[in-house]
Amino acid sequence: MTQTKSEKKSFSFPAVIVLAAILLIVLLASVPYLVAIAFAQAPAGDASADASPIFGVTIPTGYKQWELIAPAEEAAPLNELRAVVGNQTAVDAYQAGKLPFPDGTILVKRAWEKKQSPEFASATIPGAATTVQVMVKDSRKYAATGGWGFGRFINGKPVDEAQHRTCFACHEARAKSYDYVFTRLAL
């Protein structure tokens, strides 16, 4: 038996519109991921996994080769050895005695457990790495926190939001007169 024209199945116009809308939504939702794949990058949501909460600060690439601003020792209970390094903007500002620090200044504090040297009893040497802490100056973006964004990282990953909420309060209470920066240039 063959079908007649009246017996043929047909889609209603509203059903076609609904199906087209659903297809369009799925396609548009996939575009960021397709672009990320095309450019071999992670989607934007994944890229922020290594950024500090609140501020969005990340560990700068190449910071281990930056110039030393100053070493420091932190007493108990932390018992750490620290080295603060800065990008060229930071180094130039320190050398010129320029305060407030200009936008683009980045300071990175590297910290290690402090331990006694096995070869020389009166010497202290770095032990295991503890944290990397980053300050980024952007007076517009971080206007509410003195122009600084903060990041604290353990094993390359940012610590939780609660710890980041303490950064500015500490810097404001103790270093406001030096543009919220504790470190002075080692001469």
PDB file of N, CA and C in Angstrom, residues 113-186:
ATOM      1  N   GLU A 113      61.357  26.660  54.304  1.00  0.00           N
ATOM      2  CA  GLU A 113      61.603  26.334  55.708  1.00  0.00           C
ATOM      3  C   GLU A 113      63.057  26.671  56.016  1.00  0.00           C
ATOM      4  N   LYS A 114      63.279  27.196  57.198  1.00  0.00           N
ATOM      5  CA  LYS A 114      64.634  27.538  57.624  1.00  0.00           C
ATOM      6  C   LYS A 114      65.213  26.331  58.337  1.00  0.00           C
ATOM      7  N   LYS A 115      66.417  25.898  57.920  1.00  0.00           N
ATOM      8  CA  LYS A 115      67.048  24.784  58.619  1.00  0.00           C
ATOM      9  C   LYS A 115      68.533  25.033  58.785  1.00  0.00           C
ATOM     10  N   GLN A 116      69.088  24.349  59.750  1.00  0.00           N
ATOM     11  CA  GLN A 116      70.510  24.504  60.046  1.00  0.00           C
ATOM     12  C   GLN A 116      71.319  23.743  59.009  1.00  0.00           C
ATOM     13  N   SER A 117      72.417  24.346  58.600  1.00  0.00           N
ATOM     14  CA  SER A 117      73.314  23.699  57.646  1.00  0.00           C
ATOM     15  C   SER A 117      73.991  22.506  58.297  1.00  0.00           C
ATOM     16  N   PRO A 118      74.026  21.358  57.634  1.00  0.00           N
ATOM     17  CA  PRO A 118      74.725  20.200  58.205  1.00  0.00           C
ATOM     18  C   PRO A 118      76.245  20.368  58.151  1.00  0.00           C
ATOM     19  N   GLU A 119      76.725  21.264  57.291  1.00  0.00           N
ATOM     20  CA  GLU A 119      78.170  21.458  57.149  1.00  0.00           C
ATOM     21  C   GLU A 119      78.741  22.566  58.024  1.00  0.00           C
ATOM     22  N   PHE A 120      77.881  23.504  58.414  1.00  0.00           N
ATOM     23  CA  PHE A 120      78.381  24.682  59.123  1.00  0.00           C
ATOM     24  C   PHE A 120      77.346  25.057  60.180  1.00  0.00           C
ATOM     25  N   ALA A 121      77.640  24.773  61.430  1.00  0.00           N
ATOM     26  CA  ALA A 121      76.676  24.855  62.524  1.00  0.00           C
ATOM     27  C   ALA A 121      76.011  26.227  62.680  1.00  0.00           C
ATOM     28  N   SER A 122      76.706  27.289  62.386  1.00  0.00           N
ATOM     29  CA  SER A 122      76.096  28.609  62.584  1.00  0.00           C
ATOM     30  C   SER A 122      75.340  29.117  61.356  1.00  0.00           C
ATOM     31  N   ALA A 123      75.332  28.352  60.292  1.00  0.00           N
ATOM     32  CA  ALA A 123      74.661  28.783  59.057  1.00  0.00           C
ATOM     33  C   ALA A 123      73.239  28.230  58.959  1.00  0.00           C
ATOM     34  N   THR A 124      72.383  29.019  58.368  1.00  0.00           N
ATOM     35  CA  THR A 124      71.009  28.610  58.096  1.00  0.00           C
ATOM     36  C   THR A 124      70.867  28.467  56.592  1.00  0.00           C
ATOM     37  N   ILE A 125      70.180  27.426  56.157  1.00  0.00           N
ATOM     38  CA  ILE A 125      69.978  27.186  54.721  1.00  0.00           C
ATOM     39  C   ILE A 125      68.496  26.957  54.440  1.00  0.00           C
ATOM     40  N   PRO A 126      68.096  27.130  53.170  1.00  0.00           N
ATOM     41  CA  PRO A 126      66.699  26.864  52.833  1.00  0.00           C
ATOM     42  C   PRO A 126      66.398  25.372  52.855  1.00  0.00           C
ATOM     43  N   GLY A 127      65.246  25.050  53.397  1.00  0.00           N
ATOM     44  CA  GLY A 127      64.740  23.680  53.357  1.00  0.00           C
ATOM     45  C   GLY A 127      63.681  23.579  52.276  1.00  0.00           C
ATOM     46  N   ALA A 128      62.599  22.912  52.580  1.00  0.00           N
ATOM     47  CA  ALA A 128      61.515  22.737  51.619  1.00  0.00           C
ATOM     48  C   ALA A 128      60.811  24.068  51.344  1.00  0.00           C
ATOM     49  N   ALA A 129      60.403  24.266  50.103  1.00  0.00           N
ATOM     50  CA  ALA A 129      59.645  25.467  49.739  1.00  0.00           C
ATOM     51  C   ALA A 129      58.309  25.450  50.476  1.00  0.00           C
ATOM     52  N   THR A 130      57.882  26.621  50.935  1.00  0.00           N
ATOM     53  CA  THR A 130      56.599  26.711  51.637  1.00  0.00           C
ATOM     54  C   THR A 130      55.552  27.444  50.801  1.00  0.00           C
ATOM     55  N   THR A 131      55.847  28.672  50.393  1.00  0.00           N
ATOM     56  CA  THR A 131      54.864  29.451  49.621  1.00  0.00           C
ATOM     57  C   THR A 131      55.544  30.323  48.581  1.00  0.00           C
ATOM     58  N   VAL A 132      54.741  30.747  47.631  1.00  0.00           N
ATOM     59  CA  VAL A 132      55.078  31.830  46.712  1.00  0.00           C
ATOM     60  C   VAL A 132      53.949  32.839  46.876  1.00  0.00           C
ATOM     61  N   GLN A 133      54.315  34.081  47.166  1.00  0.00           N
ATOM     62  CA  GLN A 133      53.308  35.121  47.352  1.00  0.00           C
ATOM     63  C   GLN A 133      53.568  36.231  46.336  1.00  0.00           C
ATOM     64  N   VAL A 134      52.507  36.726  45.725  1.00  0.00           N
ATOM     65  CA  VAL A 134      52.620  37.681  44.628  1.00  0.00           C
ATOM     66  C   VAL A 134      51.791  38.921  44.925  1.00  0.00           C
ATOM     67  N   MET A 135      52.363  40.073  44.622  1.00  0.00           N
ATOM     68  CA  MET A 135      51.634  41.341  44.673  1.00  0.00           C
ATOM     69  C   MET A 135      51.720  41.983  43.292  1.00  0.00           C
ATOM     70  N   VAL A 136      50.579  42.414  42.766  1.00  0.00           N
ATOM     71  CA  VAL A 136      50.504  43.044  41.451  1.00  0.00           C
ATOM     72  C   VAL A 136      49.871  44.418  41.613  1.00  0.00           C
ATOM     73  N   LYS A 137      50.542  45.448  41.105  1.00  0.00           N
ATOM     74  CA  LYS A 137      50.017  46.818  41.225  1.00  0.00           C
ATOM     75  C   LYS A 137      49.192  47.172  39.991  1.00  0.00           C
ATOM     76  N   ASP A 138      47.930  47.459  40.218  1.00  0.00           N
ATOM     77  CA  ASP A 138      47.012  47.940  39.188  1.00  0.00           C
ATOM     78  C   ASP A 138      46.003  48.818  39.928  1.00  0.00           C
ATOM     79  N   SER A 139      46.267  50.113  39.936  1.00  0.00           N
ATOM     80  CA  SER A 139      45.492  51.034  40.783  1.00  0.00           C
ATOM     81  C   SER A 139      44.009  51.108  40.417  1.00  0.00           C
ATOM     82  N   ARG A 140      43.652  50.798  39.199  1.00  0.00           N
ATOM     83  CA  ARG A 140      42.225  50.799  38.829  1.00  0.00           C
ATOM     84  C   ARG A 140      41.559  49.482  39.221  1.00  0.00           C
ATOM     85  N   LYS A 141      42.168  48.395  38.812  1.00  0.00           N
ATOM     86  CA  LYS A 141      41.578  47.078  39.056  1.00  0.00           C
ATOM     87  C   LYS A 141      41.466  46.779  40.545  1.00  0.00           C
ATOM     88  N   TYR A 142      42.485  47.171  41.315  1.00  0.00           N
ATOM     89  CA  TYR A 142      42.525  46.857  42.742  1.00  0.00           C
ATOM     90  C   TYR A 142      42.387  48.110  43.616  1.00  0.00           C
ATOM     91  N   ALA A 143      41.569  49.055  43.187  1.00  0.00           N
ATOM     92  CA  ALA A 143      41.399  50.323  43.910  1.00  0.00           C
ATOM     93  C   ALA A 143      40.977  50.111  45.361  1.00  0.00           C
ATOM     94  N   ALA A 144      40.162  49.121  45.622  1.00  0.00           N
ATOM     95  CA  ALA A 144      39.656  48.871  46.981  1.00  0.00           C
ATOM     96  C   ALA A 144      40.721  48.311  47.918  1.00  0.00           C
ATOM     97  N   THR A 145      41.840  47.849  47.359  1.00  0.00           N
ATOM     98  CA  THR A 145      42.904  47.275  48.196  1.00  0.00           C
ATOM     99  C   THR A 145      44.219  48.013  47.956  1.00  0.00           C
ATOM    100  N   GLY A 146      44.136  49.321  47.957  1.00  0.00           N
ATOM    101  CA  GLY A 146      45.331  50.148  47.852  1.00  0.00           C
ATOM    102  C   GLY A 146      46.039  50.058  46.517  1.00  0.00           C
ATOM    103  N   GLY A 147      45.368  49.515  45.504  1.00  0.00           N
ATOM    104  CA  GLY A 147      45.980  49.385  44.185  1.00  0.00           C
ATOM    105  C   GLY A 147      46.695  48.065  43.975  1.00  0.00           C
ATOM    106  N   TRP A 148      46.643  47.179  44.976  1.00  0.00           N
ATOM    107  CA  TRP A 148      47.378  45.911  44.897  1.00  0.00           C
ATOM    108  C   TRP A 148      46.439  44.712  44.849  1.00  0.00           C
ATOM    109  N   GLY A 149      46.807  43.752  44.000  1.00  0.00           N
ATOM    110  CA  GLY A 149      46.174  42.437  43.981  1.00  0.00           C
ATOM    111  C   GLY A 149      47.140  41.452  44.610  1.00  0.00           C
ATOM    112  N   PHE A 150      46.613  40.460  45.291  1.00  0.00           N
ATOM    113  CA  PHE A 150      47.443  39.530  46.048  1.00  0.00           C
ATOM    114  C   PHE A 150      47.201  38.084  45.618  1.00  0.00           C
ATOM    115  N   GLY A 151      48.240  37.286  45.715  1.00  0.00           N
ATOM    116  CA  GLY A 151      48.124  35.850  45.472  1.00  0.00           C
ATOM    117  C   GLY A 151      49.073  35.105  46.384  1.00  0.00           C
ATOM    118  N   ARG A 152      48.568  34.059  47.010  1.00  0.00           N
ATOM    119  CA  ARG A 152      49.402  33.201  47.863  1.00  0.00           C
ATOM    120  C   ARG A 152      49.216  31.782  47.355  1.00  0.00           C
ATOM    121  N   PHE A 153      50.346  31.112  47.084  1.00  0.00           N
ATOM    122  CA  PHE A 153      50.318  29.818  46.426  1.00  0.00           C
ATOM    123  C   PHE A 153      51.162  28.799  47.189  1.00  0.00           C
ATOM    124  N   ILE A 154      50.651  27.594  47.287  1.00  0.00           N
ATOM    125  CA  ILE A 154      51.384  26.463  47.860  1.00  0.00           C
ATOM    126  C   ILE A 154      51.416  25.379  46.796  1.00  0.00           C
ATOM    127  N   ASN A 155      52.612  24.927  46.483  1.00  0.00           N
ATOM    128  CA  ASN A 155      52.794  23.931  45.409  1.00  0.00           C
ATOM    129  C   ASN A 155      52.157  24.386  44.098  1.00  0.00           C
ATOM    130  N   GLY A 156      52.254  25.673  43.809  1.00  0.00           N
ATOM    131  CA  GLY A 156      51.754  26.218  42.556  1.00  0.00           C
ATOM    132  C   GLY A 156      50.258  26.461  42.492  1.00  0.00           C
ATOM    133  N   LYS A 157      49.539  26.147  43.556  1.00  0.00           N
ATOM    134  CA  LYS A 157      48.081  26.314  43.574  1.00  0.00           C
ATOM    135  C   LYS A 157      47.702  27.390  44.583  1.00  0.00           C
ATOM    136  N   PRO A 158      46.713  28.215  44.255  1.00  0.00           N
ATOM    137  CA  PRO A 158      46.316  29.273  45.195  1.00  0.00           C
ATOM    138  C   PRO A 158      45.669  28.698  46.447  1.00  0.00           C
ATOM    139  N   VAL A 159      45.930  29.367  47.566  1.00  0.00           N
ATOM    140  CA  VAL A 159      45.269  28.986  48.814  1.00  0.00           C
ATOM    141  C   VAL A 159      43.827  29.477  48.759  1.00  0.00           C
ATOM    142  N   ASP A 160      43.049  29.142  49.767  1.00  0.00           N
ATOM    143  CA  ASP A 160      41.614  29.440  49.742  1.00  0.00           C
ATOM    144  C   ASP A 160      41.311  30.935  49.897  1.00  0.00           C
ATOM    145  N   GLU A 161      40.068  31.270  49.639  1.00  0.00           N
ATOM    146  CA  GLU A 161      39.619  32.660  49.681  1.00  0.00           C
ATOM    147  C   GLU A 161      39.785  33.274  51.064  1.00  0.00           C
ATOM    148  N   ALA A 162      39.543  32.516  52.110  1.00  0.00           N
ATOM    149  CA  ALA A 162      39.653  33.042  53.478  1.00  0.00           C
ATOM    150  C   ALA A 162      41.065  33.577  53.735  1.00  0.00           C
ATOM    151  N   GLN A 163      42.083  32.856  53.286  1.00  0.00           N
ATOM    152  CA  GLN A 163      43.456  33.321  53.485  1.00  0.00           C
ATOM    153  C   GLN A 163      43.729  34.586  52.670  1.00  0.00           C
ATOM    154  N   HIS A 164      43.166  34.668  51.468  1.00  0.00           N
ATOM    155  CA  HIS A 164      43.378  35.857  50.639  1.00  0.00           C
ATOM    156  C   HIS A 164      42.669  37.084  51.213  1.00  0.00           C
ATOM    157  N   ARG A 165      41.623  36.884  51.973  1.00  0.00           N
ATOM    158  CA  ARG A 165      40.922  38.020  52.581  1.00  0.00           C
ATOM    159  C   ARG A 165      41.780  38.703  53.652  1.00  0.00           C
ATOM    160  N   THR A 166      42.807  38.037  54.158  1.00  0.00           N
ATOM    161  CA  THR A 166      43.657  38.627  55.192  1.00  0.00           C
ATOM    162  C   THR A 166      44.803  39.457  54.624  1.00  0.00           C
ATOM    163  N   CYS A 167      45.102  39.321  53.346  1.00  0.00           N
ATOM    164  CA  CYS A 167      46.282  39.972  52.754  1.00  0.00           C
ATOM    165  C   CYS A 167      46.265  41.491  52.932  1.00  0.00           C
ATOM    166  N   PHE A 168      45.249  42.138  52.405  1.00  0.00           N
ATOM    167  CA  PHE A 168      45.255  43.595  52.431  1.00  0.00           C
ATOM    168  C   PHE A 168      45.178  44.148  53.845  1.00  0.00           C
ATOM    169  N   ALA A 169      44.393  43.543  54.700  1.00  0.00           N
ATOM    170  CA  ALA A 169      44.279  44.041  56.079  1.00  0.00           C
ATOM    171  C   ALA A 169      45.641  44.062  56.762  1.00  0.00           C
ATOM    172  N   CYS A 170      46.426  43.041  56.560  1.00  0.00           N
ATOM    173  CA  CYS A 170      47.764  42.972  57.156  1.00  0.00           C
ATOM    174  C   CYS A 170      48.673  44.065  56.569  1.00  0.00           C
ATOM    175  N   HIS A 171      48.659  44.193  55.249  1.00  0.00           N
ATOM    176  CA  HIS A 171      49.504  45.206  54.599  1.00  0.00           C
ATOM    177  C   HIS A 171      49.049  46.622  54.962  1.00  0.00           C
ATOM    178  N   GLU A 172      47.749  46.820  55.069  1.00  0.00           N
ATOM    179  CA  GLU A 172      47.232  48.140  55.417  1.00  0.00           C
ATOM    180  C   GLU A 172      47.621  48.522  56.844  1.00  0.00           C
ATOM    181  N   ALA A 173      47.548  47.575  57.755  1.00  0.00           N
ATOM    182  CA  ALA A 173      47.849  47.857  59.161  1.00  0.00           C
ATOM    183  C   ALA A 173      49.332  48.125  59.406  1.00  0.00           C
ATOM    184  N   ARG A 174      50.200  47.511  58.604  1.00  0.00           N
ATOM    185  CA  ARG A 174      51.635  47.562  58.908  1.00  0.00           C
ATOM    186  C   ARG A 174      52.503  48.294  57.886  1.00  0.00           C
ATOM    187  N   ALA A 175      52.003  48.498  56.675  1.00  0.00           N
ATOM    188  CA  ALA A 175      52.888  49.065  55.645  1.00  0.00           C
ATOM    189  C   ALA A 175      52.203  50.122  54.773  1.00  0.00           C
ATOM    190  N   LYS A 176      51.161  50.719  55.252  1.00  0.00           N
ATOM    191  CA  LYS A 176      50.411  51.704  54.463  1.00  0.00           C
ATOM    192  C   LYS A 176      51.300  52.871  54.026  1.00  0.00           C
ATOM    193  N   SER A 177      52.192  53.303  54.882  1.00  0.00           N
ATOM    194  CA  SER A 177      53.036  54.460  54.567  1.00  0.00           C
ATOM    195  C   SER A 177      54.077  54.165  53.493  1.00  0.00           C
ATOM    196  N   TYR A 178      54.280  52.910  53.170  1.00  0.00           N
ATOM    197  CA  TYR A 178      55.237  52.526  52.125  1.00  0.00           C
ATOM    198  C   TYR A 178      54.483  51.861  50.970  1.00  0.00           C
ATOM    199  N   ASP A 179      53.320  52.400  50.630  1.00  0.00           N
ATOM    200  CA  ASP A 179      52.452  51.880  49.566  1.00  0.00           C
ATOM    201  C   ASP A 179      52.119  50.409  49.786  1.00  0.00           C
ATOM    202  N   TYR A 180      51.874  50.049  51.055  1.00  0.00           N
ATOM    203  CA  TYR A 180      51.416  48.713  51.447  1.00  0.00           C
ATOM    204  C   TYR A 180      52.441  47.604  51.209  1.00  0.00           C
ATOM    205  N   VAL A 181      53.701  47.978  51.029  1.00  0.00           N
ATOM    206  CA  VAL A 181      54.758  46.995  50.755  1.00  0.00           C
ATOM    207  C   VAL A 181      55.694  46.933  51.951  1.00  0.00           C
ATOM    208  N   PHE A 182      55.955  45.725  52.452  1.00  0.00           N
ATOM    209  CA  PHE A 182      56.863  45.537  53.582  1.00  0.00           C
ATOM    210  C   PHE A 182      58.338  45.635  53.174  1.00  0.00           C
ATOM    211  N   THR A 183      58.660  45.149  52.019  1.00  0.00           N
ATOM    212  CA  THR A 183      60.058  44.962  51.605  1.00  0.00           C
ATOM    213  C   THR A 183      60.736  46.257  51.220  1.00  0.00           C
ATOM    214  N   ARG A 184      61.948  46.452  51.736  1.00  0.00           N
ATOM    215  CA  ARG A 184      62.796  47.567  51.358  1.00  0.00           C
ATOM    216  C   ARG A 184      63.943  47.021  50.529  1.00  0.00           C
ATOM    217  N   LEU A 185      64.456  47.836  49.634  1.00  0.00           N
ATOM    218  CA  LEU A 185      65.541  47.425  48.757  1.00  0.00           C
ATOM    219  C   LEU A 185      66.811  47.152  49.558  1.00  0.00           C
ATOM    220  N   ALA A 186      67.395  45.977  49.351  1.00  0.00           N
ATOM    221  CA  ALA A 186      68.676  45.641  49.981  1.00  0.00           C
ATOM    222  C   ALA A 186      69.768  46.354  49.192  1.00  0.00           C
TER     223      ALA A 186
END
